[in-house]
Short mmCIF file of C-alpha atoms and ligand atoms in Angstrom, two decimals:
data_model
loop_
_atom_site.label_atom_id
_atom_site.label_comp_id
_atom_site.label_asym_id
_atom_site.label_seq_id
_atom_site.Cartn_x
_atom_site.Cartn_y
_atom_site.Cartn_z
CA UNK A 1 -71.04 40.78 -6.82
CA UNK A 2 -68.36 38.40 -5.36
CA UNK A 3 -65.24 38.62 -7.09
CA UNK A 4 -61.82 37.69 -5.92
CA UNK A 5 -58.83 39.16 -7.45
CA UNK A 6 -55.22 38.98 -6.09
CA UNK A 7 -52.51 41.29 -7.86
CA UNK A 8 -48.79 40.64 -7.53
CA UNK A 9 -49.54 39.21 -4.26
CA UNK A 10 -46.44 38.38 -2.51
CA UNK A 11 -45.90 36.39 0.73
CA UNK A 12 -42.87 35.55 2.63
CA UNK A 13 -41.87 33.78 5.96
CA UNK A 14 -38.85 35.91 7.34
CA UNK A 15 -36.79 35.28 4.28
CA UNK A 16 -38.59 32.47 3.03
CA UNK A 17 -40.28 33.21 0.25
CA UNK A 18 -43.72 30.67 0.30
CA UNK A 19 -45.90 32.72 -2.59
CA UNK A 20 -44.02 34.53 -4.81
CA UNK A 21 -46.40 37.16 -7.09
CA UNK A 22 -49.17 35.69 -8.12
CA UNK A 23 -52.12 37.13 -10.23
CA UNK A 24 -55.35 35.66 -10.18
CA UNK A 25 -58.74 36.76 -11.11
CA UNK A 26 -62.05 34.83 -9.48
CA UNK A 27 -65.41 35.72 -11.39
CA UNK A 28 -68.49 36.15 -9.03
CA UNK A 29 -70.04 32.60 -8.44
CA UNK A 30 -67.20 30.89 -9.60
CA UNK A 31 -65.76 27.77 -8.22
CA UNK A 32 -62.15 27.85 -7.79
CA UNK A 33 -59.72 24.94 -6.88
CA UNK A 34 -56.07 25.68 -5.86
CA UNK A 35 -54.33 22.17 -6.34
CA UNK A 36 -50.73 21.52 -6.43
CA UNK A 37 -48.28 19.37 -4.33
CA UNK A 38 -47.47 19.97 -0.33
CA UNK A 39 -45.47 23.37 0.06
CA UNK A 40 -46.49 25.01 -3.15
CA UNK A 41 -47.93 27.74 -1.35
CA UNK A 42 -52.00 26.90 -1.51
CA UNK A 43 -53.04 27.34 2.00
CA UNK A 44 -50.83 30.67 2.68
CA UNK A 45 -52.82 31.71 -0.88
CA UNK A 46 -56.00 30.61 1.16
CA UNK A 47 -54.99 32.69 4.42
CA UNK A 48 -54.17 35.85 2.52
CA UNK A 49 -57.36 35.95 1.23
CA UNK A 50 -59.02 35.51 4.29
CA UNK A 51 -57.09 37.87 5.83
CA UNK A 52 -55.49 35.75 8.53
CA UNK A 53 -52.06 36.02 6.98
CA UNK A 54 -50.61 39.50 6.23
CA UNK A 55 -49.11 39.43 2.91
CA UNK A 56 -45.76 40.78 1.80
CA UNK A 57 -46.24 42.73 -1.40
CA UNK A 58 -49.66 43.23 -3.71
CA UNK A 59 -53.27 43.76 -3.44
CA UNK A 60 -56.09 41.75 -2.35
CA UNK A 61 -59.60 43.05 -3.42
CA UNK A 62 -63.04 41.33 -2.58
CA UNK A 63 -66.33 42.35 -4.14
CA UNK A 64 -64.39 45.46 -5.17
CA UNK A 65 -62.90 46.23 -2.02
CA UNK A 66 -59.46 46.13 -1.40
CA UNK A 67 -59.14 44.37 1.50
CA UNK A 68 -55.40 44.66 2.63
CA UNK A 69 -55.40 46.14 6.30
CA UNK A 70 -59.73 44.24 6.74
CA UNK A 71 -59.39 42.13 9.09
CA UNK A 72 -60.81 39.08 9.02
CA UNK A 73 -64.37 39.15 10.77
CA UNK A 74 -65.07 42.40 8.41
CA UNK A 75 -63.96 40.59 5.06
CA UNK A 76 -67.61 38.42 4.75
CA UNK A 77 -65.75 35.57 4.29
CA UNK A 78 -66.40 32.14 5.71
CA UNK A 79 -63.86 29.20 6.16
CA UNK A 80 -63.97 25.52 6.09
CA UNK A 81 -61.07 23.90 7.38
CA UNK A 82 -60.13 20.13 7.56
CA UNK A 83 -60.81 19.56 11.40
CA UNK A 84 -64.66 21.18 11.71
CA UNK A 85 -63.65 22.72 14.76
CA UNK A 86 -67.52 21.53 16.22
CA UNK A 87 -68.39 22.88 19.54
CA UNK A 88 -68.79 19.13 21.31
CA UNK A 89 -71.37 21.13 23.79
CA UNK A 90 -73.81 22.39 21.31
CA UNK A 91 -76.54 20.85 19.27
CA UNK A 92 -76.20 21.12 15.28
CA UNK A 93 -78.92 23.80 15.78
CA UNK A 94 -76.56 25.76 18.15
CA UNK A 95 -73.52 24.89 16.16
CA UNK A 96 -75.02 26.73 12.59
CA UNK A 97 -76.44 29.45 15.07
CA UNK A 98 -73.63 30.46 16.54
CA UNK A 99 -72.06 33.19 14.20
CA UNK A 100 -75.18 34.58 13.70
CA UNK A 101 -76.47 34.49 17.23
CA UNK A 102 -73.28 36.40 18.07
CA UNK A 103 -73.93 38.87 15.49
CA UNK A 104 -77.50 39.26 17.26
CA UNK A 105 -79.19 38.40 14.57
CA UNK A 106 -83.26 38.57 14.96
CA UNK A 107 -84.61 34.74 16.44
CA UNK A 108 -86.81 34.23 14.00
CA UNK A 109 -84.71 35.10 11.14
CA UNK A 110 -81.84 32.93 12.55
CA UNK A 111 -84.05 29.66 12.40
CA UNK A 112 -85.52 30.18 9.19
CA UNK A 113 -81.63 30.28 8.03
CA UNK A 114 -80.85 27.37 9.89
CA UNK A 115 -83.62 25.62 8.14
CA UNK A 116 -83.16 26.94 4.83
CA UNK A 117 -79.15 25.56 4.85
CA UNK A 118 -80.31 22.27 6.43
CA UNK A 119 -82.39 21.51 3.56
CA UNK A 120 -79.49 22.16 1.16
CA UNK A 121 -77.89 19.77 3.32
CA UNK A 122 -79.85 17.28 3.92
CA UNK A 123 -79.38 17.57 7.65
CA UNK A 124 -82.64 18.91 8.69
CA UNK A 125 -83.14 15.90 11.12
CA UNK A 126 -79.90 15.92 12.64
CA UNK A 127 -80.91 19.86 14.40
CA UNK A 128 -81.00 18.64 18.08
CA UNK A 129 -77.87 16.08 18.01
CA UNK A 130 -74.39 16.93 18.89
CA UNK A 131 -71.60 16.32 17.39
CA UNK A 132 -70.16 13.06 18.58
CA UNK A 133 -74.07 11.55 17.40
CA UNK A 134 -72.75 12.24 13.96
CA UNK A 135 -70.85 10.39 11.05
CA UNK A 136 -67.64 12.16 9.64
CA UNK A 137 -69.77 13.26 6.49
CA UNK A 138 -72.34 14.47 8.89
CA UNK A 139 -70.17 16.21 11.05
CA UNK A 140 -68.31 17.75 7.78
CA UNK A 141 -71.73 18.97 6.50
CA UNK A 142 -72.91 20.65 9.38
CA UNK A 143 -69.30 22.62 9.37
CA UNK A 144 -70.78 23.24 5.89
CA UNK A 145 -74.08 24.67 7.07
CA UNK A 146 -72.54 27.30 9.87
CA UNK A 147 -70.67 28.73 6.09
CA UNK A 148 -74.19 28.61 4.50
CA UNK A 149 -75.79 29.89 7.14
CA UNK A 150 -73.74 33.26 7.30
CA UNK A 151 -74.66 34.25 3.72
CA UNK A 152 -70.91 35.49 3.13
CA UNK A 153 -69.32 37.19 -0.12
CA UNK A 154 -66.99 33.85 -0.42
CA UNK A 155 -66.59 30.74 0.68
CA UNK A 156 -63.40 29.78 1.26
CA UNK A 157 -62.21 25.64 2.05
CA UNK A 158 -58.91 24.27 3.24
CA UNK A 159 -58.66 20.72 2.74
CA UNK A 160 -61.99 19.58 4.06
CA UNK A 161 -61.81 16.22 2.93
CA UNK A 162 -58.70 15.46 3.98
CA UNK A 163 -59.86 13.67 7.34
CA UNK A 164 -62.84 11.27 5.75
CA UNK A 165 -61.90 7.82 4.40
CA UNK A 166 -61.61 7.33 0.32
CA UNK A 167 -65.44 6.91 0.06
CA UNK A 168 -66.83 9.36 2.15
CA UNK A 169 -64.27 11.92 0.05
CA UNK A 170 -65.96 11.00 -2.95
CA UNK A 171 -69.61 11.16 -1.57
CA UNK A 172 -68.75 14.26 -0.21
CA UNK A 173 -67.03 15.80 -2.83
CA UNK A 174 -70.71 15.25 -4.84
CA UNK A 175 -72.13 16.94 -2.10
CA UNK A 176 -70.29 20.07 -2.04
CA UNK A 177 -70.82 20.48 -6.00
CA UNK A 178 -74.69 20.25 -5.54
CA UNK A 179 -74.25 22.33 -2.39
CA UNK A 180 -72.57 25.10 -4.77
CA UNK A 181 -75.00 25.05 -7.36
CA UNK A 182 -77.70 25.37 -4.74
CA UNK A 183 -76.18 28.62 -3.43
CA UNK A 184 -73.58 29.40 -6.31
CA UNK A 185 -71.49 31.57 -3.63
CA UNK A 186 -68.01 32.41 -4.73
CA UNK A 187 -65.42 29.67 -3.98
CA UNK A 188 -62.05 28.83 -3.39
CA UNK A 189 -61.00 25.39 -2.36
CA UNK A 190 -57.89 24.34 -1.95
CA UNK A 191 -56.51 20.22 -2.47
CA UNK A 192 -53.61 18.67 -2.97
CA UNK A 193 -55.90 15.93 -4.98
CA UNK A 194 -55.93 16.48 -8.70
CA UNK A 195 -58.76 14.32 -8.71
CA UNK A 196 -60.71 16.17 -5.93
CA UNK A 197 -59.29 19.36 -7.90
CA UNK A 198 -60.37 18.35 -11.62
CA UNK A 199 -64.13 17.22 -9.92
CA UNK A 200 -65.10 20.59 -8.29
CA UNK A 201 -63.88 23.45 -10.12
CA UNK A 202 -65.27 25.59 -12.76
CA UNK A 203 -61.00 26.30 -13.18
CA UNK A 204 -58.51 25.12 -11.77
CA UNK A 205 -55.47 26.96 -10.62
CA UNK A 206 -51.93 24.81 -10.40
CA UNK A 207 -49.57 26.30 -8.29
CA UNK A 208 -45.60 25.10 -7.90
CA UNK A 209 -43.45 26.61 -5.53
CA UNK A 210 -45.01 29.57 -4.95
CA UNK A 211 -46.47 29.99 -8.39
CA UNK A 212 -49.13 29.55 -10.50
CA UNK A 213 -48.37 27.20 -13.28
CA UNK A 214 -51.54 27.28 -15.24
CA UNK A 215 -55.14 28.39 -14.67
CA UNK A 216 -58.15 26.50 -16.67
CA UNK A 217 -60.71 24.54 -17.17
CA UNK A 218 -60.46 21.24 -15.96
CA UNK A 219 -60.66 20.19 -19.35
CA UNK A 220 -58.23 22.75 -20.73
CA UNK A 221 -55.32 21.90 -18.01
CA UNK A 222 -55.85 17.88 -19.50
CA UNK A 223 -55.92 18.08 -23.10
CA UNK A 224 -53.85 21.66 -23.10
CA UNK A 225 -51.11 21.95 -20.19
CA UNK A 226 -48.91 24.58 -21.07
CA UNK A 227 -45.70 22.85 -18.68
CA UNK A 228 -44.28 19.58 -18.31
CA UNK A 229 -45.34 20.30 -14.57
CA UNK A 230 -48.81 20.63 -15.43
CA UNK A 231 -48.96 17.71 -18.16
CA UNK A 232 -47.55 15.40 -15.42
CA UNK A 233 -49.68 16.71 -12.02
CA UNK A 234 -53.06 16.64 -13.67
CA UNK A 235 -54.54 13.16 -14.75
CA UNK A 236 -53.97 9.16 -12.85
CA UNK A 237 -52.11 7.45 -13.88
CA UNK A 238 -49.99 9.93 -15.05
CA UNK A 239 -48.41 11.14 -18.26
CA UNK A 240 -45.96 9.08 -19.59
CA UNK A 241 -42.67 10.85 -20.28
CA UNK A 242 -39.67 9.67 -22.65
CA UNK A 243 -36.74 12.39 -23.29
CA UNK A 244 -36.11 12.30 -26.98
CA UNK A 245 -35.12 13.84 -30.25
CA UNK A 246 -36.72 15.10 -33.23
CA UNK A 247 -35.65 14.40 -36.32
CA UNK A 248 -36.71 15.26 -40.15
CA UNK A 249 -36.13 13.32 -42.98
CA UNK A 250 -37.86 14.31 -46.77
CA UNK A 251 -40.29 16.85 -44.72
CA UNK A 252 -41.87 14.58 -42.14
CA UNK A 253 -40.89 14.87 -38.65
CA UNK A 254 -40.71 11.58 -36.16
CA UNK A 255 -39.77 11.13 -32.59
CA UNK A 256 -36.71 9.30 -31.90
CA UNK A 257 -36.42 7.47 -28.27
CA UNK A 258 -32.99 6.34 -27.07
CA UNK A 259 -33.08 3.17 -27.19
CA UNK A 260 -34.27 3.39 -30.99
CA UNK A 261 -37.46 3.10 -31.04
CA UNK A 262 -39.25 5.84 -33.35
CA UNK A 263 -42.51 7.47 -33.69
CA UNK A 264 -43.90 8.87 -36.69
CA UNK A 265 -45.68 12.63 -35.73
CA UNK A 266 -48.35 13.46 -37.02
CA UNK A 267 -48.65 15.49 -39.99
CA UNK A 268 -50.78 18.30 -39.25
CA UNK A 269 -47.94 19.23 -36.41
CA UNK A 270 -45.42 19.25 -38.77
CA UNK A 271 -45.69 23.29 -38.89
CA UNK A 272 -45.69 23.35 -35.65
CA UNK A 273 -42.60 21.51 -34.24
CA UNK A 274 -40.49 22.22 -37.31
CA UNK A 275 -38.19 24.43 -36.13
CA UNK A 276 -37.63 22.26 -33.26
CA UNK A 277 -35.99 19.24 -35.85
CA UNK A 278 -32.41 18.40 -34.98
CA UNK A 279 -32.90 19.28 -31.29
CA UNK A 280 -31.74 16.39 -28.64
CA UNK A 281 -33.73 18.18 -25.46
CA UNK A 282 -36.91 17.29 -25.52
CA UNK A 283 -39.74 15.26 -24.04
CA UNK A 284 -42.12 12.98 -25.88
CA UNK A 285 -45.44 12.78 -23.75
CA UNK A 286 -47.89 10.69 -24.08
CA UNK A 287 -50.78 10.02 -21.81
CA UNK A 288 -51.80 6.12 -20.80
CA UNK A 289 -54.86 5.78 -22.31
CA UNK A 290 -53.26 6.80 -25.94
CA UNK A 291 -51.18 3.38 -24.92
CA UNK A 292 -53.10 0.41 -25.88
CA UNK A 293 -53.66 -3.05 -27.21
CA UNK A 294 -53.94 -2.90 -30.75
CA UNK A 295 -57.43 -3.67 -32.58
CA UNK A 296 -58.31 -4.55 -36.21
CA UNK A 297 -59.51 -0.67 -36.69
CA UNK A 298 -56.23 1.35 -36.13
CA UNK A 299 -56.53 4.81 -37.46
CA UNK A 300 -54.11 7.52 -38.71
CA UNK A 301 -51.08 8.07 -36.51
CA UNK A 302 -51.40 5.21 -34.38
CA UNK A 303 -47.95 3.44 -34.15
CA UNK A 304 -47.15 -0.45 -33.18
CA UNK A 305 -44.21 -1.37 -31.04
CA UNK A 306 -43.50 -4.12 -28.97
CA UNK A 307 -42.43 -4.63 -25.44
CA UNK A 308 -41.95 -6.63 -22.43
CA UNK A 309 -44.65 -6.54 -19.79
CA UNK A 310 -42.83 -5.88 -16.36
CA UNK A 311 -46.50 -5.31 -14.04
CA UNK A 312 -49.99 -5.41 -14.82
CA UNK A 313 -53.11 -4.03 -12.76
CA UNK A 314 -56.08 -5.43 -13.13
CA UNK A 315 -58.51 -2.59 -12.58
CA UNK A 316 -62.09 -4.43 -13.36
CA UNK A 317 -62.91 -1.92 -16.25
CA UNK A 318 -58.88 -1.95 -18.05
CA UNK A 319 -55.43 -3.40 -17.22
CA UNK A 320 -52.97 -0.87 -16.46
CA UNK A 321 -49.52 -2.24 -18.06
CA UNK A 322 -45.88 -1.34 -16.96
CA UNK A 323 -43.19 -1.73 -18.96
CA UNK A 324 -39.62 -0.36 -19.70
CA UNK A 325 -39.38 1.98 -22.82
CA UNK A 326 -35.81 3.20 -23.92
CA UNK A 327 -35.08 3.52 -20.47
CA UNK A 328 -38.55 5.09 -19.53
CA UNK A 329 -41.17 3.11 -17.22
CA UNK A 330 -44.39 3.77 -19.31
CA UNK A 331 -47.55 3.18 -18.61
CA UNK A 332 -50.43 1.52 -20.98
CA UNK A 333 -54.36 1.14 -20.36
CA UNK A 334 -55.30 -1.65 -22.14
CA UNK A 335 -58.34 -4.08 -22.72
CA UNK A 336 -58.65 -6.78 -19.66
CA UNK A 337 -59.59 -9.17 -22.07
CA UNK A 338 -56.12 -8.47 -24.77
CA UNK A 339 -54.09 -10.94 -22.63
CA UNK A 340 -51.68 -8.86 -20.72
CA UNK A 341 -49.37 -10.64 -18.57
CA UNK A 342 -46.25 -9.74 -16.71
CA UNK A 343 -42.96 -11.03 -18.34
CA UNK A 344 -44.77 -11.48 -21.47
CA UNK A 345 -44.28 -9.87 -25.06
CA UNK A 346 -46.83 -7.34 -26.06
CA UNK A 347 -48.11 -5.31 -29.22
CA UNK A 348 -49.05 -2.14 -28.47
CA UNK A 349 -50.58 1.06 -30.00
CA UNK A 350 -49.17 5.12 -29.36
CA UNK A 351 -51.75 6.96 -30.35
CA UNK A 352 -49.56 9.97 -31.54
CA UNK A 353 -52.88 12.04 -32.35
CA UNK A 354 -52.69 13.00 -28.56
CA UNK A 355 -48.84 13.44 -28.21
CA UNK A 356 -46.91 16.12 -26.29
CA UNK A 357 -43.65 17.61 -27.41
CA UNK A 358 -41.93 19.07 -24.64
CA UNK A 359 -38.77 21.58 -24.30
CA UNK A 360 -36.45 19.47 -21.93
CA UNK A 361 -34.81 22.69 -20.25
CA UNK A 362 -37.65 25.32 -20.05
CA UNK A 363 -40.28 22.64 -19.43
CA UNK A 364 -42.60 24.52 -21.94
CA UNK A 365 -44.99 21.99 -24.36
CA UNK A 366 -44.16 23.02 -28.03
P1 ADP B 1 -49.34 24.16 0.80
O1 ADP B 1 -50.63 24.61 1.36
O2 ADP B 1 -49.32 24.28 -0.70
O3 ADP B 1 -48.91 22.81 1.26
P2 ADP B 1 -48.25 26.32 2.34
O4 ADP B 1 -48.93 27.50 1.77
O5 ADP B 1 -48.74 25.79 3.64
O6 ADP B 1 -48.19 25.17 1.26
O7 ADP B 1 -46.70 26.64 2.51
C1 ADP B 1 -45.92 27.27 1.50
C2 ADP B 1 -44.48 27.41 2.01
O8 ADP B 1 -44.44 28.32 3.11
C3 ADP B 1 -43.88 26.12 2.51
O9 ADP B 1 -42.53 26.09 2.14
C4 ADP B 1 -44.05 26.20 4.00
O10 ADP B 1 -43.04 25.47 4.66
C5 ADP B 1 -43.90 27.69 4.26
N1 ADP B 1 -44.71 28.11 5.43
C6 ADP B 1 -46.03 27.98 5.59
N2 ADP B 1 -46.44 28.50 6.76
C7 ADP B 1 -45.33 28.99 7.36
C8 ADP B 1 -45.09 29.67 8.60
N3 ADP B 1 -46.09 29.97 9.44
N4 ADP B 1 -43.81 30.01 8.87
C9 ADP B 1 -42.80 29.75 8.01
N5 ADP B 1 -42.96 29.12 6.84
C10 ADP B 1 -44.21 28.74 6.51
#
């Protein structure tokens, strides 16, 4: 059994404090993403658990170990990093050998391994080239296979996509899900894509400034963030936000922007937000895709209002539309073929089924 689990784990640089007590608990086969934006303290996360960064405070304990003062080598860990770190010399064979050839590992054994995580791959014809004979998604799968090849309690990545143009990420990415439930070793992969995040994990953990802002499913941290950090990291484009007040007249509650504009909320979270009526610091949310032409069959809770187009982005599948709302840009996902045109009038639809409230000083969604 492969379980990760960090307790109060504390790291500082001199007095900088980069991760500041975190608690985290990684389930044996599980894969983990740590997302969040440069400098939140990811990577360090990473290092601590692979024991090439002493930490500050807490505990550290793999497969039931507590692995504090294990150095690195002993930990059964094995690391992915962005630059493969190939040796230019050696043959892909020779590359996925080495660790275990060092370890003096039987011949025969070391082979059959080599073959067995070449198949997983999809490199098995690639054995006798070297490195510079290979494409960037070759090269980043072979790093993969010297991982594989070690067996180890965890596998931990640090940015490995990072250095492979838009496509190849994506192809890759694919790859290193159907690698993982090939081998279903313990990972934890860190990105500072939400996209790349949202793809590979089981859960996802967002971190912020040394943190951890919310851990879930990918679904969960979408439909559920707990923070306005969270609501606005997760999801592209991303969620619209427009401070506001909430206000209750003869029991219903509605939303009322700057500028005047007013949205009804729905009834079932009338319970809910109640005790928040009267209160001037808060955040209406509202993701783009609940922005959108309207249509003959509009439902419960969806709300027209009109504005003036400033940018449109014709994306094949939808337009994205810009516009200015109360002093908010918002964003809309609408039907390419409902007209949308910069500088022009528009009727759109809030669907306030899938609205956020959000505390404007704590950041908390109500
Ligand atoms: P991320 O991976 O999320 O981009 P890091 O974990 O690399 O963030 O860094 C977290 C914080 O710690 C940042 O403020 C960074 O500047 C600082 N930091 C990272 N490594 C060092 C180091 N070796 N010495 C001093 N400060 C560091």
């Amino acid at each position: 059994m492969s379980q990760v689990t960090l307790h109060k784990v504390v790291k500082n640089y001199d007095e900088t404090p980069a991760v500041r007590g975190i608690d985290l608990d990684i389930a044996d086969k599980e894969f983990v993403v740590l997302v969040g934006p440069s400098g939140c303290g990811k990577s360090t996360t990473l290092r601590m658990i692979a024991g090439l960064e002493d930490i500050t405070d807490g505990e550290i304990v793999i497969g039931g170990d507590v692995v504090n003062d294990v150095p690195p080598k002993d930990r059964d860990i094995a690391m992915v990093f962005q630059n493969y770190a190939l040796y230019p010399h050696m043959t892909v064979f020779e590359n996925m050998s080495f660790g275990l050839r060092l370890k003096r590992v039987p011949k025969d054994e070391i082979r059959q391994r080599v073959e067995s995580a070449a198949r997983i791959l999809d490199i098995s014809e690639l054995l006798d080239r070297k490195p510079k004979q290979l494409s960037g998604g070759q090269r980043q799968r072979v790093a993969m296979g010297r991982a594989i090849v070690r067996d180890p309690k965890v596998f931990l990545f640090d940015e490995p996509l990072s250095n492979l143009d838009a496509k190849l990420r994506v192809q890759m990415r694919t790859e290193i899900k159907k690698v993982h439930q090939k081998v279903r070793t313990t990972t934890v992969y860190v990105t500072h894509d939400q996209v790349e995040a949202m793809t590979l994990a089981d859960r996802v953990v967002v971190m912020n400034a040394g943190l951890i802002e919310q851990v879930g499913t990918p679904n969960e941290l979408y439909h559920h963030p707990r923070t306005r950090f969270v609501a606005g990291f997760i999801g592209s484009p991303a969620m619209n936000f427009v401070p506001c007040r909430l206000e209750e007249a003869s029991g219903a509650l509605r939303i009322l922007l700057p500028g005047g504009h007013a949205f009804p909320v729905p009834a079932e979270r009338t319970e809910r937000y109640r005790r928040h009526a009267g209160s001037a610091d808060l955040v209406f949310g509202l993701r783009p895709e609940h922005v959108t032409e309207t249509h003959r069959n509009v439902e419960p809770n969806q709300e027209a209002f009109e504005v003036t187009l400033e940018v449109t982005e014709p994306m094949g599948m939808e337009t994205l539309v810009y516009f200015q709302l109360d002093g908010a840009e918002v964003c809309g996902r609408v039907n390419p073929a409902a007209g949308a045109e910069a500088g022009q009038p528009m009727t759109l639809l809030a669907d306030l089924n899938h609205m956020h409230l959000i505390d404007g000083t704590s950041g908390l969604v109500l």
